[in-house]
Structure formats: C-alpha cells, structure tokens
mmCIF file of C-alpha atoms and ligand atoms in Angstrom:
data_model
loop_
_atom_site.group_PDB
_atom_site.id
_atom_site.type_symbol
_atom_site.label_atom_id
_atom_site.label_comp_id
_atom_site.label_asym_id
_atom_site.label_seq_id
_atom_site.Cartn_x
_atom_site.Cartn_y
_atom_site.Cartn_z
ATOM 1 C CA MET A 1 225.333 4.805 -6.627
ATOM 2 C CA ASN A 2 229.475 4.397 -6.787
ATOM 3 C CA LYS A 3 229.599 7.741 -8.418
ATOM 4 C CA MET A 4 228.067 9.524 -5.472
ATOM 5 C CA ILE A 5 229.997 7.392 -3.021
ATOM 6 C CA SER A 6 233.199 8.311 -4.524
ATOM 7 C CA LEU A 7 232.279 12.137 -4.764
ATOM 8 C CA VAL A 8 231.362 12.161 -1.002
ATOM 9 C CA GLN A 9 234.719 10.206 -0.136
ATOM 10 C CA GLU A 10 236.876 12.707 -2.495
ATOM 11 C CA HIS A 11 235.015 15.626 -0.544
ATOM 12 C CA ASP A 12 235.780 14.479 2.749
ATOM 13 C CA LYS A 13 239.311 13.514 2.123
ATOM 14 C CA TRP A 14 239.856 16.940 0.412
ATOM 15 C CA ARG A 15 238.237 18.761 2.830
ATOM 16 C CA SER A 16 240.496 17.128 5.348
ATOM 17 C CA SER A 17 243.664 17.915 3.744
ATOM 18 C CA CYS A 18 242.669 21.832 3.493
ATOM 19 C CA ILE A 19 243.232 24.737 5.923
ATOM 20 C CA ASN A 20 239.532 25.624 6.365
ATOM 21 C CA LEU A 21 239.121 29.249 7.076
ATOM 22 C CA ILE A 22 235.556 30.068 6.215
ATOM 23 C CA ALA A 23 234.176 32.276 9.030
ATOM 24 C CA SER A 24 230.582 30.640 8.902
ATOM 25 C CA GLU A 25 231.422 26.782 9.233
ATOM 26 C CA ASN A 26 232.828 24.510 12.051
ATOM 27 C CA VAL A 27 232.767 20.854 12.674
ATOM 28 C CA MET A 28 231.037 19.000 15.286
ATOM 29 C CA SER A 29 232.672 16.619 17.785
ATOM 30 C CA PRO A 30 232.507 12.837 17.471
ATOM 31 C CA ALA A 31 230.044 12.795 20.504
ATOM 32 C CA CYS A 32 227.907 15.388 18.751
ATOM 33 C CA GLU A 33 228.029 13.672 15.223
ATOM 34 C CA LYS A 34 226.925 10.276 17.210
ATOM 35 C CA PHE A 35 223.686 12.220 18.831
ATOM 36 C CA TYR A 36 223.075 13.671 15.107
ATOM 37 C CA VAL A 37 222.414 10.123 13.467
ATOM 38 C CA SER A 38 219.615 8.361 15.247
ATOM 39 C CA ASP A 39 215.976 7.576 14.660
ATOM 40 C CA LEU A 40 214.860 11.236 15.657
ATOM 41 C CA MET A 41 215.813 11.985 11.932
ATOM 42 C CA HIS A 42 212.960 10.193 10.843
ATOM 43 C CA ARG A 43 210.472 11.786 12.987
ATOM 44 C CA TYR A 44 207.951 14.897 13.026
ATOM 45 C CA ALA A 45 207.131 17.000 16.232
ATOM 46 C CA GLU A 46 205.016 19.799 15.189
ATOM 47 C CA GLY A 47 204.488 22.192 18.090
ATOM 48 C CA THR A 48 206.141 22.586 21.473
ATOM 49 C CA PRO A 49 207.382 20.051 24.050
ATOM 50 C CA PHE A 50 204.449 18.274 25.324
ATOM 51 C CA HIS A 51 201.915 20.202 23.139
ATOM 52 C CA ARG A 52 202.147 18.283 19.779
ATOM 53 C CA PHE A 53 199.975 17.625 16.965
ATOM 54 C CA TYR A 54 202.005 14.280 16.261
ATOM 55 C CA ARG A 55 202.055 11.215 18.260
ATOM 56 C CA GLY A 56 205.212 9.144 19.393
ATOM 57 C CA LEU A 57 206.822 11.619 21.128
ATOM 58 C CA LYS A 58 207.289 10.897 24.706
ATOM 59 C CA TYR A 59 211.077 10.734 24.536
ATOM 60 C CA VAL A 60 211.210 13.617 22.290
ATOM 61 C CA ASP A 61 209.188 15.845 24.374
ATOM 62 C CA GLU A 62 211.734 15.171 27.205
ATOM 63 C CA ILE A 63 214.815 15.620 24.744
ATOM 64 C CA GLU A 64 213.642 18.968 23.492
ATOM 65 C CA ASN A 65 212.639 20.464 26.840
ATOM 66 C CA LEU A 66 216.042 19.380 28.334
ATOM 67 C CA ALA A 67 217.923 21.200 25.610
ATOM 68 C CA GLN A 68 215.722 24.277 25.756
ATOM 69 C CA GLU A 69 215.925 24.655 29.755
ATOM 70 C CA GLU A 70 219.675 23.982 29.147
ATOM 71 C CA PHE A 71 219.823 27.061 26.875
ATOM 72 C CA LYS A 72 217.628 29.351 28.851
ATOM 73 C CA LYS A 73 219.631 28.479 32.211
ATOM 74 C CA HIS A 74 222.997 29.175 30.221
ATOM 75 C CA PHE A 75 222.138 32.095 28.793
ATOM 76 C CA ASN A 76 219.981 33.621 31.652
ATOM 77 C CA ALA A 77 217.055 33.970 29.087
ATOM 78 C CA ASN A 78 213.375 33.499 30.068
ATOM 79 C CA PHE A 79 212.621 32.506 26.523
ATOM 80 C CA ALA A 80 214.239 30.088 24.122
ATOM 81 C CA ASP A 81 213.157 28.367 21.120
ATOM 82 C CA ILE A 82 215.757 25.993 19.732
ATOM 83 C CA ARG A 83 213.230 24.749 16.722
ATOM 84 C CA PRO A 84 214.269 27.191 13.853
ATOM 85 C CA ILE A 85 216.376 24.917 11.409
ATOM 86 C CA SER A 86 218.274 27.879 10.243
ATOM 87 C CA GLY A 87 219.683 31.210 11.476
ATOM 88 C CA THR A 88 217.853 32.903 8.596
ATOM 89 C CA ILE A 89 214.621 31.063 9.955
ATOM 90 C CA ALA A 90 215.424 32.509 13.492
ATOM 91 C CA ASN A 91 215.394 35.956 12.066
ATOM 92 C CA PHE A 92 212.269 35.453 9.619
ATOM 93 C CA SER A 93 210.462 34.435 13.192
ATOM 94 C CA ALA A 94 212.056 36.890 15.626
ATOM 95 C CA PHE A 95 211.403 39.848 13.109
ATOM 96 C CA SER A 96 208.060 38.915 12.105
ATOM 97 C CA GLY A 97 207.028 38.289 15.780
ATOM 98 C CA ILE A 98 207.879 42.015 16.922
ATOM 99 C CA SER A 99 206.788 43.754 13.840
ATOM 100 C CA GLU A 100 204.367 44.330 10.870
ATOM 101 C CA ARG A 101 204.595 45.109 7.323
ATOM 102 C CA GLY A 102 205.623 48.766 6.982
ATOM 103 C CA ASP A 103 207.429 49.293 10.101
ATOM 104 C CA LYS A 104 210.971 50.805 9.850
ATOM 105 C CA ILE A 105 214.006 49.041 11.156
ATOM 106 C CA LEU A 106 217.643 49.788 11.465
ATOM 107 C CA SER A 107 220.512 47.150 10.296
ATOM 108 C CA LEU A 108 224.311 47.598 10.027
ATOM 109 C CA GLY A 109 224.048 47.469 6.368
ATOM 110 C CA ILE A 110 225.745 44.589 4.249
ATOM 111 C CA GLU A 111 229.051 46.860 3.603
ATOM 112 C CA ASN A 112 229.696 47.083 7.434
ATOM 113 C CA GLY A 113 228.726 43.631 8.107
ATOM 114 C CA SER A 114 225.061 42.662 8.229
ATOM 115 C CA HIS A 115 223.703 39.369 6.762
ATOM 116 C CA VAL A 116 221.462 39.486 4.094
ATOM 117 C CA SER A 117 218.437 38.261 5.974
ATOM 118 C CA HIS A 118 218.528 41.803 7.688
ATOM 119 C CA GLU A 119 218.180 43.497 4.444
ATOM 120 C CA LYS A 120 215.957 44.675 1.803
ATOM 121 C CA ALA A 121 217.110 41.553 -0.492
ATOM 122 C CA GLY A 122 216.541 38.993 2.474
ATOM 123 C CA ALA A 123 213.992 38.410 5.315
ATOM 124 C CA ALA A 124 213.447 41.862 6.407
ATOM 125 C CA GLY A 125 212.624 42.952 2.808
ATOM 126 C CA PHE A 126 210.188 39.985 2.236
ATOM 127 C CA LEU A 127 208.737 40.832 5.749
ATOM 128 C CA GLY A 128 207.813 44.271 3.955
ATOM 129 C CA LEU A 129 210.327 45.948 6.596
ATOM 130 C CA ASP A 130 211.350 49.473 5.511
ATOM 131 C CA VAL A 131 215.270 49.179 6.268
ATOM 132 C CA ASP A 132 217.885 51.860 6.948
ATOM 133 C CA THR A 133 221.312 51.467 8.305
ATOM 134 C CA LEU A 134 223.190 52.437 11.683
ATOM 135 C CA CYS A 135 226.202 54.558 11.352
ATOM 136 C CA TYR A 136 229.616 53.093 10.986
ATOM 137 C CA ASP A 137 233.356 54.159 10.472
ATOM 138 C CA ASN A 138 235.643 52.644 8.082
ATOM 139 C CA ASP A 139 237.105 50.083 10.245
ATOM 140 C CA LEU A 140 233.852 47.979 11.061
ATOM 141 C CA SER A 141 233.461 49.877 14.401
ATOM 142 C CA MET A 142 229.738 51.439 15.143
ATOM 143 C CA ASP A 143 229.658 55.064 15.791
ATOM 144 C CA ALA A 144 227.387 54.608 18.742
ATOM 145 C CA GLU A 145 226.664 58.180 19.191
ATOM 146 C CA LYS A 146 225.696 58.871 15.640
ATOM 147 C CA SER A 147 223.714 55.797 15.704
ATOM 148 C CA ALA A 148 221.712 56.667 18.610
ATOM 149 C CA GLU A 149 220.798 59.935 17.035
ATOM 150 C CA LYS A 150 219.426 58.099 14.108
ATOM 151 C CA ILE A 151 217.532 55.888 16.381
ATOM 152 C CA LEU A 152 215.873 58.838 18.008
ATOM 153 C CA ALA A 153 215.118 60.441 14.617
ATOM 154 C CA VAL A 154 214.052 57.328 12.767
ATOM 155 C CA LYS A 155 212.290 55.643 15.881
ATOM 156 C CA PRO A 156 212.473 52.281 14.362
ATOM 157 C CA LYS A 157 210.323 49.298 15.607
ATOM 158 C CA PHE A 158 213.710 47.423 16.145
ATOM 159 C CA ILE A 159 217.328 47.369 15.574
ATOM 160 C CA VAL A 160 219.312 44.348 14.523
ATOM 161 C CA ILE A 161 222.984 44.354 15.196
ATOM 162 C CA GLY A 162 225.656 41.642 15.487
ATOM 163 C CA GLY A 163 226.433 40.667 11.731
ATOM 164 C CA SER A 164 228.370 38.245 9.545
ATOM 165 C CA VAL A 165 231.542 40.612 9.634
ATOM 166 C CA ILE A 166 232.345 41.071 13.164
ATOM 167 C CA LEU A 167 235.436 41.956 14.760
ATOM 168 C CA PHE A 168 234.525 43.560 17.925
ATOM 169 C CA PRO A 169 231.898 44.155 20.487
ATOM 170 C CA GLN A 170 229.219 46.562 19.672
ATOM 171 C CA PRO A 171 227.933 49.208 21.767
ATOM 172 C CA ILE A 172 224.496 47.847 23.056
ATOM 173 C CA LYS A 173 224.751 49.758 26.311
ATOM 174 C CA GLU A 174 225.174 52.896 24.481
ATOM 175 C CA LEU A 175 222.351 52.237 21.898
ATOM 176 C CA LYS A 176 219.864 51.026 24.554
ATOM 177 C CA GLU A 177 218.993 54.241 25.850
ATOM 178 C CA ALA A 178 218.044 55.491 22.502
ATOM 179 C CA CYS A 179 216.009 52.627 21.847
ATOM 180 C CA ASP A 180 214.242 52.522 25.274
ATOM 181 C CA LYS A 181 213.170 56.370 24.536
ATOM 182 C CA VAL A 182 211.523 55.676 21.046
ATOM 183 C CA GLY A 183 210.213 52.114 22.036
ATOM 184 C CA ALA A 184 212.493 50.075 19.740
ATOM 185 C CA LYS A 185 213.392 46.410 20.634
ATOM 186 C CA ILE A 186 217.042 45.371 20.145
ATOM 187 C CA ILE A 187 217.765 42.051 18.245
ATOM 188 C CA TYR A 188 221.422 40.612 18.489
ATOM 189 C CA ASP A 189 222.141 38.437 15.794
ATOM 190 C CA ALA A 190 224.812 36.524 17.466
ATOM 191 C CA ALA A 191 225.279 33.727 14.444
ATOM 192 C CA HIS A 192 229.072 34.264 14.116
ATOM 193 C CA VAL A 193 230.168 34.969 17.852
ATOM 194 C CA PHE A 194 227.474 32.609 19.521
ATOM 195 C CA GLY A 195 230.354 30.446 20.788
ATOM 196 C CA LEU A 196 232.091 33.126 22.057
ATOM 197 C CA ILE A 197 229.107 34.512 23.955
ATOM 198 C CA ALA A 198 228.624 30.938 25.226
ATOM 199 C CA ALA A 199 231.992 30.582 26.271
ATOM 200 C CA GLY A 200 231.765 34.119 27.972
ATOM 201 C CA ILE A 201 234.575 35.606 26.474
ATOM 202 C CA PHE A 202 232.770 38.015 24.285
ATOM 203 C CA GLN A 203 229.915 40.467 24.999
ATOM 204 C CA ASP A 204 226.732 39.080 26.778
ATOM 205 C CA PRO A 205 224.076 40.663 24.685
ATOM 206 C CA LEU A 206 221.196 39.818 26.875
ATOM 207 C CA LYS A 207 222.828 41.422 29.927
ATOM 208 C CA GLU A 208 223.944 44.275 27.989
ATOM 209 C CA GLY A 209 220.451 45.138 27.160
ATOM 210 C CA ALA A 210 219.361 43.208 23.961
ATOM 211 C CA ASP A 211 215.701 41.867 24.040
ATOM 212 C CA ILE A 212 216.302 39.134 21.557
ATOM 213 C CA ILE A 213 219.209 36.926 20.516
ATOM 214 C CA THR A 214 219.040 35.252 16.974
ATOM 215 C CA THR A 215 221.822 32.858 15.884
ATOM 216 C CA SER A 216 222.900 30.065 13.973
ATOM 217 C CA THR A 217 224.374 27.070 15.771
ATOM 218 C CA HIS A 218 227.203 26.068 13.933
ATOM 219 C CA LYS A 219 229.616 28.809 13.357
ATOM 220 C CA THR A 220 231.817 29.568 16.461
ATOM 221 C CA PHE A 221 229.152 27.426 18.358
ATOM 222 C CA PRO A 222 230.179 24.038 17.135
ATOM 223 C CA GLY A 223 226.890 22.390 16.846
ATOM 224 C CA PRO A 224 224.763 20.856 14.201
ATOM 225 C CA GLN A 225 223.577 23.566 11.537
ATOM 226 C CA GLY A 226 220.536 25.236 12.488
ATOM 227 C CA GLY A 227 219.162 28.349 14.288
ATOM 228 C CA LEU A 228 217.801 29.461 17.673
ATOM 229 C CA ILE A 229 216.124 32.227 19.494
ATOM 230 C CA LEU A 230 216.721 33.339 23.060
ATOM 231 C CA GLY A 231 215.046 36.514 24.741
ATOM 232 C CA ASN A 232 214.107 37.932 27.773
ATOM 233 C CA ILE A 233 210.729 39.055 26.683
ATOM 234 C CA GLU A 234 207.153 39.404 27.692
ATOM 235 C CA GLU A 235 205.022 36.272 27.417
ATOM 236 C CA GLN A 236 202.848 37.519 24.818
ATOM 237 C CA THR A 237 205.751 38.324 22.414
ATOM 238 C CA ALA A 238 207.032 34.961 23.235
ATOM 239 C CA LYS A 239 204.079 33.390 22.045
ATOM 240 C CA THR A 240 204.033 35.384 18.875
ATOM 241 C CA ILE A 241 207.535 34.430 18.060
ATOM 242 C CA GLN A 242 206.775 30.764 18.756
ATOM 243 C CA LEU A 243 203.888 30.817 16.333
ATOM 244 C CA ARG A 244 206.084 32.319 13.542
ATOM 245 C CA VAL A 245 208.433 28.950 14.033
ATOM 246 C CA PHE A 246 205.484 26.821 13.715
ATOM 247 C CA PRO A 247 203.292 26.965 11.595
ATOM 248 C CA GLY A 248 204.961 30.198 10.242
ATOM 249 C CA PHE A 249 208.351 29.299 8.732
ATOM 250 C CA SER A 250 208.720 25.647 9.069
ATOM 251 C CA SER A 251 206.547 22.593 9.988
ATOM 252 C CA ASN A 252 208.881 20.046 11.384
ATOM 253 C CA HIS A 253 212.171 21.235 12.887
ATOM 254 C CA HIS A 254 214.639 18.167 12.184
ATOM 255 C CA LEU A 255 214.790 16.530 15.420
ATOM 256 C CA HIS A 256 217.907 14.785 15.140
ATOM 257 C CA ARG A 257 219.806 18.083 15.589
ATOM 258 C CA ILE A 258 218.343 18.813 19.038
ATOM 259 C CA PRO A 259 220.558 16.142 21.118
ATOM 260 C CA ALA A 260 223.569 17.108 19.168
ATOM 261 C CA LEU A 261 222.848 20.906 19.770
ATOM 262 C CA TYR A 262 222.685 19.981 23.563
ATOM 263 C CA CYS A 263 225.718 18.044 23.396
ATOM 264 C CA ALA A 264 227.659 21.099 21.714
ATOM 265 C CA LEU A 265 226.230 23.329 24.778
ATOM 266 C CA ARG A 266 227.495 20.862 27.471
ATOM 267 C CA GLU A 267 230.928 20.874 25.715
ATOM 268 C CA MET A 268 231.074 24.665 25.567
ATOM 269 C CA GLN A 269 230.035 24.529 29.258
ATOM 270 C CA GLU A 270 233.181 22.020 30.166
ATOM 271 C CA PHE A 271 235.723 23.232 27.438
ATOM 272 C CA GLY A 272 234.307 26.329 25.824
ATOM 273 C CA LYS A 273 236.646 28.880 27.589
ATOM 274 C CA ASP A 274 239.831 27.322 26.561
ATOM 275 C CA TYR A 275 238.520 27.078 22.857
ATOM 276 C CA ALA A 276 237.301 30.428 22.836
ATOM 277 C CA GLU A 277 240.320 32.241 24.166
ATOM 278 C CA GLN A 278 242.559 30.117 21.705
ATOM 279 C CA ILE A 279 240.087 31.613 18.978
ATOM 280 C CA VAL A 280 240.796 34.990 19.787
ATOM 281 C CA LYS A 281 244.582 34.336 20.274
ATOM 282 C CA ASN A 282 244.724 32.826 16.796
ATOM 283 C CA SER A 283 242.559 35.250 14.818
ATOM 284 C CA GLN A 284 245.143 38.124 16.561
ATOM 285 C CA ALA A 285 248.295 36.074 15.838
ATOM 286 C CA LEU A 286 246.903 35.771 12.082
ATOM 287 C CA ALA A 287 245.937 39.168 11.759
ATOM 288 C CA ARG A 288 249.046 40.600 13.290
ATOM 289 C CA GLU A 289 251.495 38.337 11.010
ATOM 290 C CA LEU A 290 249.593 39.309 7.776
ATOM 291 C CA PHE A 291 249.953 42.929 8.859
ATOM 292 C CA ASP A 292 253.525 42.697 9.565
ATOM 293 C CA ASN A 293 254.066 41.342 5.985
ATOM 294 C CA GLY A 294 252.273 44.441 4.406
ATOM 295 C CA PHE A 295 248.626 43.615 4.148
ATOM 296 C CA LYS A 296 246.071 46.293 5.229
ATOM 297 C CA VAL A 297 244.164 44.365 8.013
ATOM 298 C CA LEU A 298 240.987 46.043 9.329
ATOM 299 C CA GLY A 299 240.861 47.245 12.920
ATOM 300 C CA GLU A 300 244.640 48.009 13.296
ATOM 301 C CA LYS A 301 244.291 50.735 16.051
ATOM 302 C CA LYS A 302 242.252 48.200 18.121
ATOM 303 C CA GLY A 303 244.412 45.148 17.918
ATOM 304 C CA PHE A 304 242.864 43.931 14.706
ATOM 305 C CA THR A 305 239.908 41.845 16.259
ATOM 306 C CA GLN A 306 238.381 40.360 19.316
ATOM 307 C CA THR A 307 236.496 37.510 17.573
ATOM 308 C CA HIS A 308 237.303 34.368 15.313
ATOM 309 C CA GLN A 309 237.561 36.779 12.089
ATOM 310 C CA ALA A 310 239.961 38.757 10.410
ATOM 311 C CA VAL A 311 239.294 40.685 7.478
ATOM 312 C CA VAL A 312 241.908 41.923 4.657
ATOM 313 C CA ASP A 313 241.708 44.642 2.381
ATOM 314 C CA PHE A 314 243.631 44.165 -0.715
ATOM 315 C CA GLU A 315 242.751 47.709 -1.806
ATOM 316 C CA LYS A 316 241.918 46.784 -5.201
ATOM 317 C CA PRO A 317 238.354 46.035 -6.866
ATOM 318 C CA GLY A 318 237.822 42.420 -7.592
ATOM 319 C CA ALA A 319 241.306 41.558 -5.700
ATOM 320 C CA GLY A 320 239.056 39.401 -2.772
ATOM 321 C CA HIS A 321 237.839 37.309 -5.533
ATOM 322 C CA GLU A 322 241.049 36.877 -7.128
ATOM 323 C CA ALA A 323 242.742 35.876 -3.972
ATOM 324 C CA ALA A 324 240.211 33.465 -2.720
ATOM 325 C CA VAL A 325 240.319 31.459 -6.047
ATOM 326 C CA LYS A 326 243.862 31.353 -5.930
ATOM 327 C CA LEU A 327 244.162 30.270 -2.288
ATOM 328 C CA GLU A 328 241.427 27.302 -2.780
ATOM 329 C CA GLU A 329 244.099 25.790 -5.595
ATOM 330 C CA ALA A 330 246.357 25.753 -2.710
ATOM 331 C CA ASN A 331 243.987 24.055 -0.198
ATOM 332 C CA ILE A 332 243.102 27.311 1.508
ATOM 333 C CA ILE A 333 239.464 27.787 1.799
ATOM 334 C CA LEU A 334 238.197 31.171 2.729
ATOM 335 C CA ASN A 335 235.569 33.443 1.112
ATOM 336 C CA LYS A 336 235.844 37.018 -0.560
ATOM 337 C CA ASN A 337 234.235 39.737 1.417
ATOM 338 C CA MET A 338 233.262 43.433 0.982
ATOM 339 C CA ILE A 339 235.611 46.201 2.765
ATOM 340 C CA PRO A 340 233.894 49.173 4.111
ATOM 341 C CA GLY A 341 234.667 51.634 1.333
ATOM 342 C CA PRO A 342 234.097 52.231 -2.396
ATOM 343 C CA ASN A 343 235.261 50.620 -5.563
ATOM 344 C CA GLN A 344 233.581 47.129 -5.239
ATOM 345 C CA SER A 345 230.589 44.895 -5.560
ATOM 346 C CA PRO A 346 229.303 42.055 -3.721
ATOM 347 C CA LYS A 347 230.660 39.779 -6.589
ATOM 348 C CA MET A 348 234.121 41.842 -7.144
ATOM 349 C CA PRO A 349 234.974 42.878 -3.454
ATOM 350 C CA ARG A 350 238.212 44.325 -2.295
ATOM 351 C CA GLY A 351 238.776 41.695 0.538
ATOM 352 C CA ILE A 352 238.660 38.495 2.141
ATOM 353 C CA ARG A 353 237.155 37.307 5.497
ATOM 354 C CA ILE A 354 239.402 34.924 7.482
ATOM 355 C CA GLY A 355 237.833 32.635 10.419
ATOM 356 C CA VAL A 356 240.042 30.720 12.628
ATOM 357 C CA GLN A 357 237.669 28.655 14.417
ATOM 358 C CA GLU A 358 237.540 25.122 12.830
ATOM 359 C CA MET A 359 241.389 25.134 12.642
ATOM 360 C CA THR A 360 241.339 26.195 16.264
ATOM 361 C CA ARG A 361 239.273 23.384 16.830
ATOM 362 C CA PHE A 362 241.476 21.018 15.409
ATOM 363 C CA GLY A 363 243.942 22.157 17.911
ATOM 364 C CA MET A 364 246.300 24.885 15.771
ATOM 365 C CA LYS A 365 247.614 27.707 17.829
ATOM 366 C CA GLU A 366 249.608 31.000 17.334
ATOM 367 C CA PRO A 367 252.622 28.999 15.692
ATOM 368 C CA GLU A 368 250.458 27.556 12.943
ATOM 369 C CA MET A 369 248.450 30.814 12.394
ATOM 370 C CA LYS A 370 251.956 32.225 11.675
ATOM 371 C CA GLU A 371 252.734 29.555 8.935
ATOM 372 C CA ILE A 372 249.000 30.188 7.638
ATOM 373 C CA ALA A 373 249.780 33.905 7.157
ATOM 374 C CA ARG A 374 253.207 33.100 5.345
ATOM 375 C CA LEU A 375 251.280 30.691 3.048
ATOM 376 C CA ILE A 376 248.415 33.242 2.216
ATOM 377 C CA LYS A 377 251.109 35.813 1.331
ATOM 378 C CA GLU A 378 253.122 33.404 -0.722
ATOM 379 C CA THR A 379 249.907 32.581 -2.670
ATOM 380 C CA VAL A 380 248.453 36.067 -3.136
ATOM 381 C CA ARG A 381 251.697 37.725 -3.881
ATOM 382 C CA ASP A 382 252.759 34.728 -6.441
ATOM 383 C CA GLU A 383 256.036 34.216 -4.733
ATOM 384 C CA ARG A 384 256.049 30.280 -4.969
ATOM 385 C CA GLY A 385 254.443 27.727 -7.237
ATOM 386 C CA ILE A 386 250.883 26.582 -6.127
ATOM 387 C CA ASP A 387 252.016 23.025 -6.136
ATOM 388 C CA GLU A 388 254.444 23.837 -3.666
ATOM 389 C CA ILE A 389 252.370 25.824 -1.404
ATOM 390 C CA LYS A 390 249.687 23.131 -1.569
ATOM 391 C CA LYS A 391 252.351 20.577 -0.630
ATOM 392 C CA ASP A 392 252.953 22.732 2.412
ATOM 393 C CA VAL A 393 249.510 23.224 3.312
ATOM 394 C CA ILE A 394 248.526 19.478 3.177
ATOM 395 C CA GLY A 395 251.620 18.861 5.441
ATOM 396 C CA LEU A 396 250.564 21.392 8.142
ATOM 397 C CA ARG A 397 246.940 20.147 7.967
ATOM 398 C CA SER A 398 247.821 16.431 8.432
ATOM 399 C CA GLY A 399 249.061 17.091 11.916
ATOM 400 C CA PHE A 400 245.605 18.541 13.270
ATOM 401 C CA GLN A 401 242.889 15.909 12.366
ATOM 402 C CA ALA A 402 241.553 15.217 15.675
ATOM 403 C CA VAL A 403 238.745 17.523 17.106
ATOM 404 C CA GLN A 404 239.771 19.134 20.403
ATOM 405 C CA TYR A 405 237.902 20.827 23.263
ATOM 406 C CA CYS A 406 235.262 18.055 23.133
ATOM 407 C CA PHE A 407 233.850 14.847 24.730
ATOM 408 C CA GLY A 408 234.490 11.635 22.953
ATOM 409 C CA LYS A 409 237.926 12.644 21.729
ATOM 410 C CA ASP A 410 238.948 9.007 20.004
HETATM 411 C C1 PLP B 1 225.052 32.967 8.736
HETATM 412 C C2 PLP B 1 224.390 33.987 9.202
HETATM 413 C C3 PLP B 1 222.931 33.896 9.342
HETATM 414 C C4 PLP B 1 222.332 32.961 8.823
HETATM 415 O O1 PLP B 1 222.390 31.517 9.190
HETATM 416 P P1 PLP B 1 221.779 30.305 8.316
HETATM 417 O O2 PLP B 1 221.816 29.268 9.487
HETATM 418 O O3 PLP B 1 222.895 30.144 7.512
HETATM 419 O O4 PLP B 1 220.460 30.611 7.806
HETATM 420 C C5 PLP B 1 222.018 34.956 10.147
HETATM 421 N N1 PLP B 1 222.880 35.995 10.397
HETATM 422 C C6 PLP B 1 224.227 36.077 10.465
HETATM 423 C C7 PLP B 1 224.559 37.368 11.032
HETATM 424 C C8 PLP B 1 225.083 35.149 9.957
HETATM 425 O O5 PLP B 1 226.049 35.494 9.930
#
C-alpha cells in the first residue's frame, strides 16, 4: 500500500512542478473535482434519462437530463448524448450510427492531423469503413477546392474533419456544398478545440453546416475525461446513434463524470471567453518567440495558429522524439508529432506539438510563454545544462499553481 501511496504522491508533486504542454490534457477546477468524487461513481444507469434498466436513479435521471439539456442549449443542437466515456467511443458511436461496413469516408489523414480513430488502424477501420483522405497543403491547411472535388468524385457516406493537430478553422462551409450534392454527412471531431468552440472564439461547426460534433471533454474544454456527441440530425439518426452508445460501445457510462461535466460547461459560460482568448494569445506568443529564435513553426503565413496548439518542425527525422525526451528531463512535458512531409515515422517524427491550454488555466500569459520558448530553445539546442534549465522550469511553474477561470478558487 505504501508503495502505491508514494508513487501517486510523487506523480502529483512532479507534474505540479512541470510545464505541462501536452495538447490533449487539462486540469479540472476544484469545483469540478468536488463534483467528480461522489456516490455516483458506484452506480449503474444503462439507457437514457427516465428510460433505464436499473433502479435507484431518481436523482441520476435529473442530473443527466439537466446536463444533456444544457449542452443542447449551449451549442444550439437538437441532439446531445453525453454518455460516451471517451472521444473514441463517441466516434465509434457516431460513425457506426450513420454508416455501414464497406461505406466510403474521407478523413484528413494522420500526417495532416487526423486522429487514429478516423483511420484504418482505429475505429473507422474496425467498423469496416473504406477510408480515403481529403486534400491538404504542407502547412496543415486544407485545400478546400481540391477537397470538394474529391468529395464529388468519391461520394463518401460522411467526411470527418476537426482533428488532433489543428491550427486553423476548417472550410466547413466550402465543403458543405459538395457534401450536400452527394448526400455526405459532415462529422466535426472537436476533441481538441471543444473549449474554444464552447467559448465562442473558434468556428462553430454546427452553425457552419456540420451535422454532428464528436468530442472529448478534457482537452481545451476543462472537464472530466470523457466524450460526447452533439448534432442537428433527424430523429431516426439520433435514435440509431443512441443505440450505438448503449448497448453498442458501453454499458454503464461512469455517472460521476456528469455533474463535473456540467460544472465545466457552466464555468465556460462564465469565464470561457477570457480563458479561450488568452489561450490563443499564448499559443501565438509562444509560436512567434520560437520562430524568432530560428525554429521552423508551421502556419507562419497565417500567424502560426488560431488554436491552443503550435507545431514545430525540426526538419530532421527523429528530431521530434529526441527533443521531447530531453525536454522531459527539464520538466517540460510535450509530445513528439508527425509533420506534413517526408522522412519520418510516427515513432521517429520530425516535430513536436505544443498545447498551452493547461498552463493558461494556471494563469500564465504572454511573458511566461516567451520564457517557456527560451527554455525550450536552450534545451533543444544544448545551450545550458539540463539541471540548470530544470531549476528555472520549477521556479517558473511554482508561481502558477491555482486554476483560474473557474468556480471555487480557493
Ligand atoms: C483525443 C482525440 C480523440 C480521442 O479521445 P479519447 O477521449 O482519448 O478517446 C478523438 N478525436 C480527436 C481528434 C482527438 O484529438
């Protein structure tokens, strides 16, 4: 027992002394954490609110219904399913709800930022979907014209956009016309940018013509780990998707998440605009500083980024991996990432993906981003000893320990 206690304590202590820049992570507020730990975590509730297979749910039904309706209202959606316990399960459910084995779909392709669940190796492949890719340029910007032509030629059942590496809004409106012509639905996987969308500072996929949003609830959106599906869809499609969520891809849906999820949405309604605007200011400041220090940063011609992410290309196979390992020694945590272009593999990519959402939540602003860029540069270029850099990282992080933009600050 003691071993486990100390491992968890060491983990917590270490991560609170790190600059955490993994683009898919975040932290919950104290108020959300409080909601997360309750008797709900012991209970089962198969089905939808007020239509259950279990007993003991008179409050659970109200809780889930309240959260579900708030998501519908906030995102102007006629459908919300907040049960998927991960973004991947949201994708499994939505994809399988609107397609059959052998159907063609178009995704971005991993090297252009899609998630593995959109690909042959993941959910789409396991569902027997025939995956081809939309058209991209080398700066992670979709070529709308060529992509529309491809949609007309391939006539997919649906296209899935959004993605895991996403720097700019995607041309939903432009693709919509082609999709309508061939009867293809548009799924926007908002996992990374869901917080920015919720705050109203990024493209609103449903308003721009997407049929369905799938998402994780713990990346820029600072909720508990989980997934959800939103949409403006016909009743029959909605029912089919619900049946994929349960009994399809899970039975129980981890009820303690739900009040925490609701709390995170309410926080976004109160504080989301300031939080999200600061995120984008921060990612742009960090990208700019790295660029000014001689790094190749994607999206240069368009101001580097309009999301929480910045992507650096070290222009050498495996250099992304080496950098990420070294940075971790200095308590800077981020992931290696593929960059559009040749000479790399997922294990030995050329680049790194940086996400500023978590450090923004702890109150960091542009001056701290410049400091972080300096520390990254010093580490990657071997300009100072790792121990010295690590001391600076710990010092910098020590001033940013409390979650901002939330209820229940201390
Ligand atoms: C992270 C991510 C997912 C998967 O979410 P999980 O909750 O980890 O299953 C799906 N799609 C995209 C685009 C993602 O970035």
